[in-house]
Coordinates of C-alpha atoms and ligand atoms in Angstrom, one line a residue:
X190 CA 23.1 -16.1 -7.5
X191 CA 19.7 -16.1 -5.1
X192 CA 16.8 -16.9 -6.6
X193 CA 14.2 -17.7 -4.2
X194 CA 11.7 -20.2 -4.7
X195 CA 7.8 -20.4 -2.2
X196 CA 6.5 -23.6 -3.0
X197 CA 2.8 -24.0 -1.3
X198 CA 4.0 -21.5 1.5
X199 CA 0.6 -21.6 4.2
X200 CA 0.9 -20.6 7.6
X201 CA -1.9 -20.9 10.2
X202 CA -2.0 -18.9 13.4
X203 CA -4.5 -21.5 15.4
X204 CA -8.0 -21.6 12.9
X205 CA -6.7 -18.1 11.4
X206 CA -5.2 -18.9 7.8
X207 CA -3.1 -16.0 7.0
X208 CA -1.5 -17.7 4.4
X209 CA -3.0 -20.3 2.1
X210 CA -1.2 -21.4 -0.7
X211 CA 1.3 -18.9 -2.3
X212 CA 4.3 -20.4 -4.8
X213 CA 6.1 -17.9 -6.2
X214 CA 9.3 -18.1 -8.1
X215 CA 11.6 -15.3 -7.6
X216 CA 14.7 -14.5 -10.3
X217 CA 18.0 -13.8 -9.5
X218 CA 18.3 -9.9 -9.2
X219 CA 14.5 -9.4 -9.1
X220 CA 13.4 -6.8 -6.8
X221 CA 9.8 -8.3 -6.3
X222 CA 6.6 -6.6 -3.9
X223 CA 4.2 -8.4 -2.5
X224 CA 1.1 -6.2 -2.5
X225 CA -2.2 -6.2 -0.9
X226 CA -4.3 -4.7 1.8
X227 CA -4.3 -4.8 5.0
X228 CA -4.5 -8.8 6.7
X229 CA -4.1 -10.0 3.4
X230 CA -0.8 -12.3 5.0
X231 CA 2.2 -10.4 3.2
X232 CA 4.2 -9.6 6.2
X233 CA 3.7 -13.5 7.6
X234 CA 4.7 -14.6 4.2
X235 CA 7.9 -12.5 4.1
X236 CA 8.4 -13.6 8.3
X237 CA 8.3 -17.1 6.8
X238 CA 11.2 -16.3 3.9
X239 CA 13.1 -14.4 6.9
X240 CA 12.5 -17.4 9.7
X241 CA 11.0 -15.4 11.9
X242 CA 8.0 -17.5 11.4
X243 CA 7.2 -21.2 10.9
X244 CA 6.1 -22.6 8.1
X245 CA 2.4 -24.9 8.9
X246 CA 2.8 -26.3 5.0
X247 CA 5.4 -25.8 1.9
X248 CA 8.8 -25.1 1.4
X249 CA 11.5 -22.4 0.9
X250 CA 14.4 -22.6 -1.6
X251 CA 17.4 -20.7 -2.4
X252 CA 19.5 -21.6 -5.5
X253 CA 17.3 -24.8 -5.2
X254 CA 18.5 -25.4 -2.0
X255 CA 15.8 -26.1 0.6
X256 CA 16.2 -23.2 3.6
X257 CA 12.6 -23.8 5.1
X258 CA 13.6 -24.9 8.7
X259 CA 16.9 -22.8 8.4
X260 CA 17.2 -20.0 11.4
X261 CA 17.3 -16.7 10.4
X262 CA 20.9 -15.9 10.5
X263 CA 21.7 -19.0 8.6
X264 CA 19.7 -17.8 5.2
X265 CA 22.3 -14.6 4.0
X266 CA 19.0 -12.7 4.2
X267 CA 18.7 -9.3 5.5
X268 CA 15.2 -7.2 6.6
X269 CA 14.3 -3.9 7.4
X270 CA 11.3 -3.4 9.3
X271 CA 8.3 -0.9 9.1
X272 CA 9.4 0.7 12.8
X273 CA 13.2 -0.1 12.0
X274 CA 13.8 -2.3 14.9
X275 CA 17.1 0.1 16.0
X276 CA 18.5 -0.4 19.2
X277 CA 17.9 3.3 20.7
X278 CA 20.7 3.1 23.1
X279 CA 22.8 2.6 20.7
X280 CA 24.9 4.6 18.8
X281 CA 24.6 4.9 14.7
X282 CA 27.7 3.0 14.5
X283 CA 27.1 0.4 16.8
X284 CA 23.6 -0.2 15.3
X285 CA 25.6 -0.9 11.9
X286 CA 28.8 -2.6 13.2
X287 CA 26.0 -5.5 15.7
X288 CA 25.7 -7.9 13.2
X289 CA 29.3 -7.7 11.9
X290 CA 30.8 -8.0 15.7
X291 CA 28.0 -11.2 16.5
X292 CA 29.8 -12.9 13.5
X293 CA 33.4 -11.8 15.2
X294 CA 34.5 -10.1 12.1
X295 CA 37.8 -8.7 12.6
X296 CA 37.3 -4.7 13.7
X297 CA 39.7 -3.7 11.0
X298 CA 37.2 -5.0 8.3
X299 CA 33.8 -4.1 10.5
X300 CA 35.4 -0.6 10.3
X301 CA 35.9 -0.7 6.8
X302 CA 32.8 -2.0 5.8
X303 CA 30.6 0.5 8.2
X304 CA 31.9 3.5 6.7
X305 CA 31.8 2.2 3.3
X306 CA 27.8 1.5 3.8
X307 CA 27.7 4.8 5.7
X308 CA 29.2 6.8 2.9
X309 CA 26.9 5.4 0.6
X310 CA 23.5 6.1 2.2
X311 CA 25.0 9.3 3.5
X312 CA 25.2 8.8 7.5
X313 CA 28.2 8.5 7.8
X314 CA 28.2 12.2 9.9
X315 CA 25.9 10.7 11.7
X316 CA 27.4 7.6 13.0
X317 CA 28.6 9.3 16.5
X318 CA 24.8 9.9 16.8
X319 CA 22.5 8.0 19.3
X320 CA 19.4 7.1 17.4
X321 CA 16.8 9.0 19.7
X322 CA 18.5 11.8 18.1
X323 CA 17.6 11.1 14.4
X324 CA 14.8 11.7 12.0
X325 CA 12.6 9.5 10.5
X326 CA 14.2 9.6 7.7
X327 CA 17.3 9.4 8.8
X328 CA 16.8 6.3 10.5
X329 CA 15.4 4.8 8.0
X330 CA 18.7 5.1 6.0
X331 CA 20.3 3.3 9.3
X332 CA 18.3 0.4 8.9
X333 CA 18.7 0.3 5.5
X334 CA 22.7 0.7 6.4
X335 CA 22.4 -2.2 8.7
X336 CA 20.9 -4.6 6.6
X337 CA 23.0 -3.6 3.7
X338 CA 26.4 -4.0 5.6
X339 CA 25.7 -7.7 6.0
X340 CA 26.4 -8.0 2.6
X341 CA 23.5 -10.5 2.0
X342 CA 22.0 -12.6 -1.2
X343 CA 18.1 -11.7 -0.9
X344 CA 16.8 -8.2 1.1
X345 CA 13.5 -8.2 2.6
X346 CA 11.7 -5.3 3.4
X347 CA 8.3 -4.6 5.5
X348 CA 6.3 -1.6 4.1
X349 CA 9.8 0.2 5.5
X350 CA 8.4 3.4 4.2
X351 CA 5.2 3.5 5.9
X352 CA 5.9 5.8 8.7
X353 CA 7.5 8.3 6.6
X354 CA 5.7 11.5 5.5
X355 CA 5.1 12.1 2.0
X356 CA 7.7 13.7 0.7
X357 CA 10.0 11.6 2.2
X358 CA 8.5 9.1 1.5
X359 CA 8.9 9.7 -2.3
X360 CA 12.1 10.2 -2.2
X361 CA 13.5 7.4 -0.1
X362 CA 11.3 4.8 -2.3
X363 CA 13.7 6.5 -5.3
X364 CA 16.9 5.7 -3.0
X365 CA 15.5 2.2 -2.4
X366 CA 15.3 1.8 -6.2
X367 CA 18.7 3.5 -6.5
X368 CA 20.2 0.7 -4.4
X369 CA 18.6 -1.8 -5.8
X370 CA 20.1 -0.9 -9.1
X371 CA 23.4 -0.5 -7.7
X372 CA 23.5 -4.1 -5.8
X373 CA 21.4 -5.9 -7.9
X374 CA 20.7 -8.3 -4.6
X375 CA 17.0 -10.4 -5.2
X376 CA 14.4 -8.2 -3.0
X377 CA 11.3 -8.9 -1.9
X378 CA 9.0 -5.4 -0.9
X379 CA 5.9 -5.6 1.0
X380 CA 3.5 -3.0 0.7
X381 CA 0.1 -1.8 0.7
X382 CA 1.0 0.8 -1.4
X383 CA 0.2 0.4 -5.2
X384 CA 2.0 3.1 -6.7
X385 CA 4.8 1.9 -4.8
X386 CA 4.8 -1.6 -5.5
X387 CA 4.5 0.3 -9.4
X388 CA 7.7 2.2 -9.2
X389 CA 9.6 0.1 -7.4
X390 CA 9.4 -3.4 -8.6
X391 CA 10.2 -5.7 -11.8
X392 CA 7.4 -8.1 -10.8
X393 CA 4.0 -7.7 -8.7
X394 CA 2.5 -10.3 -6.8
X395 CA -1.1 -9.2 -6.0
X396 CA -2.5 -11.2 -2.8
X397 CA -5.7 -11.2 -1.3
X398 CA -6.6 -13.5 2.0
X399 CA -3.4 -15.5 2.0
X400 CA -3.2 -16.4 -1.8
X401 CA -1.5 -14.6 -4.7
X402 CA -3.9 -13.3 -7.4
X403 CA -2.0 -12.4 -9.8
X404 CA 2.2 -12.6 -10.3
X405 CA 3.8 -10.7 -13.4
X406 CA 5.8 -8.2 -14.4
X407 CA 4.8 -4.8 -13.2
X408 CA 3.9 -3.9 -16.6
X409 CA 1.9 -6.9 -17.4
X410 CA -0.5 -7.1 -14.0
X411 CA -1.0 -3.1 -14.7
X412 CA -2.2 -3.8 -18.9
X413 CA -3.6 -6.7 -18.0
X414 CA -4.8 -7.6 -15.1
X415 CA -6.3 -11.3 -14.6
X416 CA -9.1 -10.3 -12.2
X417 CA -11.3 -7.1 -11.4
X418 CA -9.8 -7.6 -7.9
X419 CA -6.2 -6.5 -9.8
X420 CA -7.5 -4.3 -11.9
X421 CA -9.6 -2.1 -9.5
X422 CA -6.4 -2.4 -7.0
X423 CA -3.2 -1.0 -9.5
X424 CA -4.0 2.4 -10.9
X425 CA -4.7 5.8 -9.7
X426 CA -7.2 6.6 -10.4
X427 CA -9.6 3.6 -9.9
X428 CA -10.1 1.7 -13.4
X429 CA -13.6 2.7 -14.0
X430 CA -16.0 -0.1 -14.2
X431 CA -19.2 -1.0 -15.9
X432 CA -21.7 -3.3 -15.0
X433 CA -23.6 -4.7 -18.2
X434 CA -24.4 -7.3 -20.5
X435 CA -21.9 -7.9 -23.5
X436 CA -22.4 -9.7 -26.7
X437 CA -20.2 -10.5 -29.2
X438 CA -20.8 -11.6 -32.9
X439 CA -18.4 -14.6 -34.1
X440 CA -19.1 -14.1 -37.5
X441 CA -18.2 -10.0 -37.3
X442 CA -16.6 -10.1 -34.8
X443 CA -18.5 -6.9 -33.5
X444 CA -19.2 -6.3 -29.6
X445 CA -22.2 -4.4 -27.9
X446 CA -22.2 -3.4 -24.5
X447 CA -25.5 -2.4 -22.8
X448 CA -26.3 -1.1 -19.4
X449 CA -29.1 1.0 -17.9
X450 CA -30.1 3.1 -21.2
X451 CA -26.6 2.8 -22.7
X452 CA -25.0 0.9 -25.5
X453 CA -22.0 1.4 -26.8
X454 CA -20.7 -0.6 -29.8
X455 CA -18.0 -1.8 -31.6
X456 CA -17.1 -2.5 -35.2
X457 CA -15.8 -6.0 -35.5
X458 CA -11.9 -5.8 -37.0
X459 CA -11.3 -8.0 -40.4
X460 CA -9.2 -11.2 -39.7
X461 CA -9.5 -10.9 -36.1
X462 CA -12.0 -13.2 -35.5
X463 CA -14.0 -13.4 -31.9
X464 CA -15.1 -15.8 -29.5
X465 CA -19.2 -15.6 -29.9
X466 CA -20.8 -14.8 -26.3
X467 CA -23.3 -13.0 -24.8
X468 CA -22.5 -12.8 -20.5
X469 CA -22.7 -10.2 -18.1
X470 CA -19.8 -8.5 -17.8
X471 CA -17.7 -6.1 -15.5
X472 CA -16.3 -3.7 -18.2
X473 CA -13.0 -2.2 -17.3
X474 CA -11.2 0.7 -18.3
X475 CA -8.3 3.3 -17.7
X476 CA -9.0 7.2 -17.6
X477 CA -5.8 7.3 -19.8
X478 CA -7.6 4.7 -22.3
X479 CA -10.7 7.1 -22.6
X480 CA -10.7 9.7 -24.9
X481 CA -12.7 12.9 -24.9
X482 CA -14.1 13.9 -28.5
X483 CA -15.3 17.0 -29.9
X484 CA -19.1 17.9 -29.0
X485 CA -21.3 15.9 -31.4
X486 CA -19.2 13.2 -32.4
X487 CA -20.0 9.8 -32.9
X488 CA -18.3 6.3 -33.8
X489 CA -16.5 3.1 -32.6
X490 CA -17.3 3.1 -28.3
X491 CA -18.5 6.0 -28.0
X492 CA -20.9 7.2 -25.0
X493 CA -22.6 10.3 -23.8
X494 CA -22.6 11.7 -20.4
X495 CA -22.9 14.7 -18.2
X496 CA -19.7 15.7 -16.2
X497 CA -19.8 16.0 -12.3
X498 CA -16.7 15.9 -11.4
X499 CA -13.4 17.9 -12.0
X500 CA -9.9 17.0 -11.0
X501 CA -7.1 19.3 -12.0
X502 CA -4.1 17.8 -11.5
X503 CA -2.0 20.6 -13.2
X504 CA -0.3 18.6 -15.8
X505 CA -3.8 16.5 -16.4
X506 CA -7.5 16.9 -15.3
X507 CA -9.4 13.8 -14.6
X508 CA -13.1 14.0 -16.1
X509 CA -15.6 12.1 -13.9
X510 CA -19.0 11.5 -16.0
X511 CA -22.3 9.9 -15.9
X512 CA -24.6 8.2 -18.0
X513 CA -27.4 7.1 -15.5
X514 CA -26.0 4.5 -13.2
X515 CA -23.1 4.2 -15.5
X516 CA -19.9 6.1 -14.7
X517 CA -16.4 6.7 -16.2
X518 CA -13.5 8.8 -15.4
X519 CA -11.5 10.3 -18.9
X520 CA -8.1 11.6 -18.2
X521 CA -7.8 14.9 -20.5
X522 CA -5.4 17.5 -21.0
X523 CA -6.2 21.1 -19.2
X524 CA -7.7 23.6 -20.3
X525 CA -10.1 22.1 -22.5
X526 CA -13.0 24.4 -21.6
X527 CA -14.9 21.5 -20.2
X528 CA -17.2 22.7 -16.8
X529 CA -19.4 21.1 -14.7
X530 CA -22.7 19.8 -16.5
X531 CA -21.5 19.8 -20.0
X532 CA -23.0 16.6 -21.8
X533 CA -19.6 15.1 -23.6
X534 CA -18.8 12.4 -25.8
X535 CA -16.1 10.0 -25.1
X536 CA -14.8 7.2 -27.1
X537 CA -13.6 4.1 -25.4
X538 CA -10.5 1.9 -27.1
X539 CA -11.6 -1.6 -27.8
X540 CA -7.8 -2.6 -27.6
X541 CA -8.2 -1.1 -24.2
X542 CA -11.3 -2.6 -22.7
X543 CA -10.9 -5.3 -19.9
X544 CA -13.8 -7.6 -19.8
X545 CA -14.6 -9.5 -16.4
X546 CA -17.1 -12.1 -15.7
X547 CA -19.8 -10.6 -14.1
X548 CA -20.1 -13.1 -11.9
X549 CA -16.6 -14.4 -11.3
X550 CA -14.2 -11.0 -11.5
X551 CA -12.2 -13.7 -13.7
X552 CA -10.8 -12.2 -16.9
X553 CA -12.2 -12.9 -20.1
X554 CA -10.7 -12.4 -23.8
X555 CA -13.6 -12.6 -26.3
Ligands
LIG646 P1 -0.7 -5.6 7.3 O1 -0.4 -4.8 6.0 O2 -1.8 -5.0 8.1 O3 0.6 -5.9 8.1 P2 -0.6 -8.2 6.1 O4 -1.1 -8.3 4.7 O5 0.9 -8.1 6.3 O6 -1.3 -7.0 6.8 P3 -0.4 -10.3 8.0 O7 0.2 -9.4 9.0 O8 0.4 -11.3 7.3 O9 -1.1 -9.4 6.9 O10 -1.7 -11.0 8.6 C1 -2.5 -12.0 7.9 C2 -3.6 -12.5 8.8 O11 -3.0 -13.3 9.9 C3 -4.4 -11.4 9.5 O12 -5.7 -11.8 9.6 C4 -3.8 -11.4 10.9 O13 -4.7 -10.9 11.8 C5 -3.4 -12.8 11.1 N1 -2.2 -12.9 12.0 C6 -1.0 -12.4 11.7 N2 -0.1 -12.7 12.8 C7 -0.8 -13.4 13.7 C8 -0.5 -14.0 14.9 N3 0.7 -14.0 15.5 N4 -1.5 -14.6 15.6 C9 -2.7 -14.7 15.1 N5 -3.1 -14.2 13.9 C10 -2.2 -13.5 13.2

């Protein structure tokens, strides 16, 4: 069992408030990623769970135990760092076996327990090897060795994949996940990296300037995402946005959006009946939630507008198109003839629609 509970977590660094306020709770076997960009106050957020930082407010629990003034050592946590922290004149083994020897477990068992780790990140040909003579990646799967051979009840990890390449980076995120499925040990990920935080985690907690925005399951902040600030941040591409007045009818239930010489509407649905407003609005949607139609057609949110931009992906082409100051990206199948210029109409699922407050980013459900 290790689920980890932040209760009011802030930290100040003299007047600088990296973080705020942030109370997350953390399930047992969760891998969660804390996701944000840069100076957002991830990293002195995880520094606080490890106790490599103090914490100026809140508290830290474990199995509803309170760990916030425990040292590091003393919390069964383990953390891999973005530059790996390796000592260089070290050898592979030794760099594995420290933490194990500090604790005087007997070398029978550190031997054991070294090769076992080893085998399963596949170093162990390696563990003669002074670090200085390794790859990136292949000192990434040391410090991933060395924290895993302490056998602990949470992982931490600092965007440990940021100074990786691309390719490698791909497929050491899959090992991560790999692992994680294997140990099943509570992990918390920080990263600025959305598509990683996507395919790596079971829950997302979006932060921006030391608070969390949003915490949910992956799935959940991705569909539906409580602020423009989430929904603009998960999803590649950008969710295309729309700056406009909306009103509603409660007695249809029918919705009209309007903006700079364009309206699109929507027929109300029976038995579903709708909060009457009329606000501006940020109106949200994903390319994959907007649907090219044949030339000419017409109906339920549909728009015109003139494509200027192309982006063929191979297995998809994203459709960039403009209706005066209005501007939405369609994802589309190839080869569907469509070039530069053409005037197209797209049709855009009501189901699909994120509606912001204009003013707030909040969301809102009509
Ligand atoms: P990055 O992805 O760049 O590491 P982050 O989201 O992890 O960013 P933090 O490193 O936690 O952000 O920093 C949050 C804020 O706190 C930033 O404004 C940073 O400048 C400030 N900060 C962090 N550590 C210190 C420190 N030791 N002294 C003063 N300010 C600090």
């Amino acid at each position: 069992m290790s689920r980890v509970e932040l209760r009011g977590l802030a930290k100040s660094f003299g007047p600088v408030q990296a973080v705020k306020d942030v109370t997350l709770e953390i399930p047992d076997h969760a891998f969660v990623t804390l996701l944000g960009p840069s100076g957002c106050g991830k990293t002195t957020t995880l520094n606080m769970l490890a106790g490599l930082e103090k914490v100026t407010r809140g508290e830290i629990l474990v199995d509803g135990q309170t760990i916030t003034d425990w040292a590091p050592h003393e919390r069964g946590m383990a953390m891999v760092f973005q530059n790996y922290a390796l000592y260089p004149h070290m050898d592979v083994y030794g760099n594995i076996a420290f933490a194990l020897k500090l604790q005087k477990v007997p070398k029978a068992d550190i031997d054991r327990r070294v090769r076992r780790v080893a085998s399963a990140l596949e170093v162990e040909k390696l563990l003669q090897r002074r670090i200085s003579q390794l790859s990136g990646g292949q000192q990434q799967r040391v410090a991933l060795a060395r924290a895993m051979v302490k056998e602990p009840k949470v992982f931490l990890f600092d965007e440990p994949l940021s100074n990786l390449d691309a390719a490698l980076r791909t497929r050491m995120r899959i090992e991560i996940k790999r692992l994680h499925q294997q140990l099943r040990a509570t992990s918390v990920f920080v990263t600025h990296d959305q598509e990683e935080a996507m395919i790596l985690s079971d829950y997302i907690a979006v932060m921006r300037d030391g608070e969390v925005v949003q915490y949910g399951r992956a799935d959940e902040v991705y569909r539906k995402p409580n602020h423009i600030y989430v929904g603009t941040f998960i999803g590649k591409p950008r969710m295309s946005i729309m700056e406009g007045r909306l009103t509603v009818d409660g007695q249809t239930g029918g919705m009209v959006f309007s903006a700079d010489g364009v309206r699109i509407a929507w027929a109300g649905v029976p038995g579903r009946p709708a909060k009457a407003m009329e606000v501006e609005v940020s109106l949200g949607i994903r390319a994959e939630d907007v649907k090219i139609l044949a030339a000419g057609a017409d109906g339920d949110g549909t728009m015109t507008g003139e494509v200027n931009l192309l982006e063929p992906l191979g297995s998809d082409t994203y459709v960039e198109l403009a209706n005066g100051k209005v501007s939405i990206t369609a994802r589309t199948e190839p080869d569907r003839g469509i070039g530069l210029g053409d005037k197209v109409v797209v049709q855009l699922a009501r189901p699909k629609l994120h509606i912001f407050d204009g003013k707030t980013g909040a969301r809102i459900e009509p």
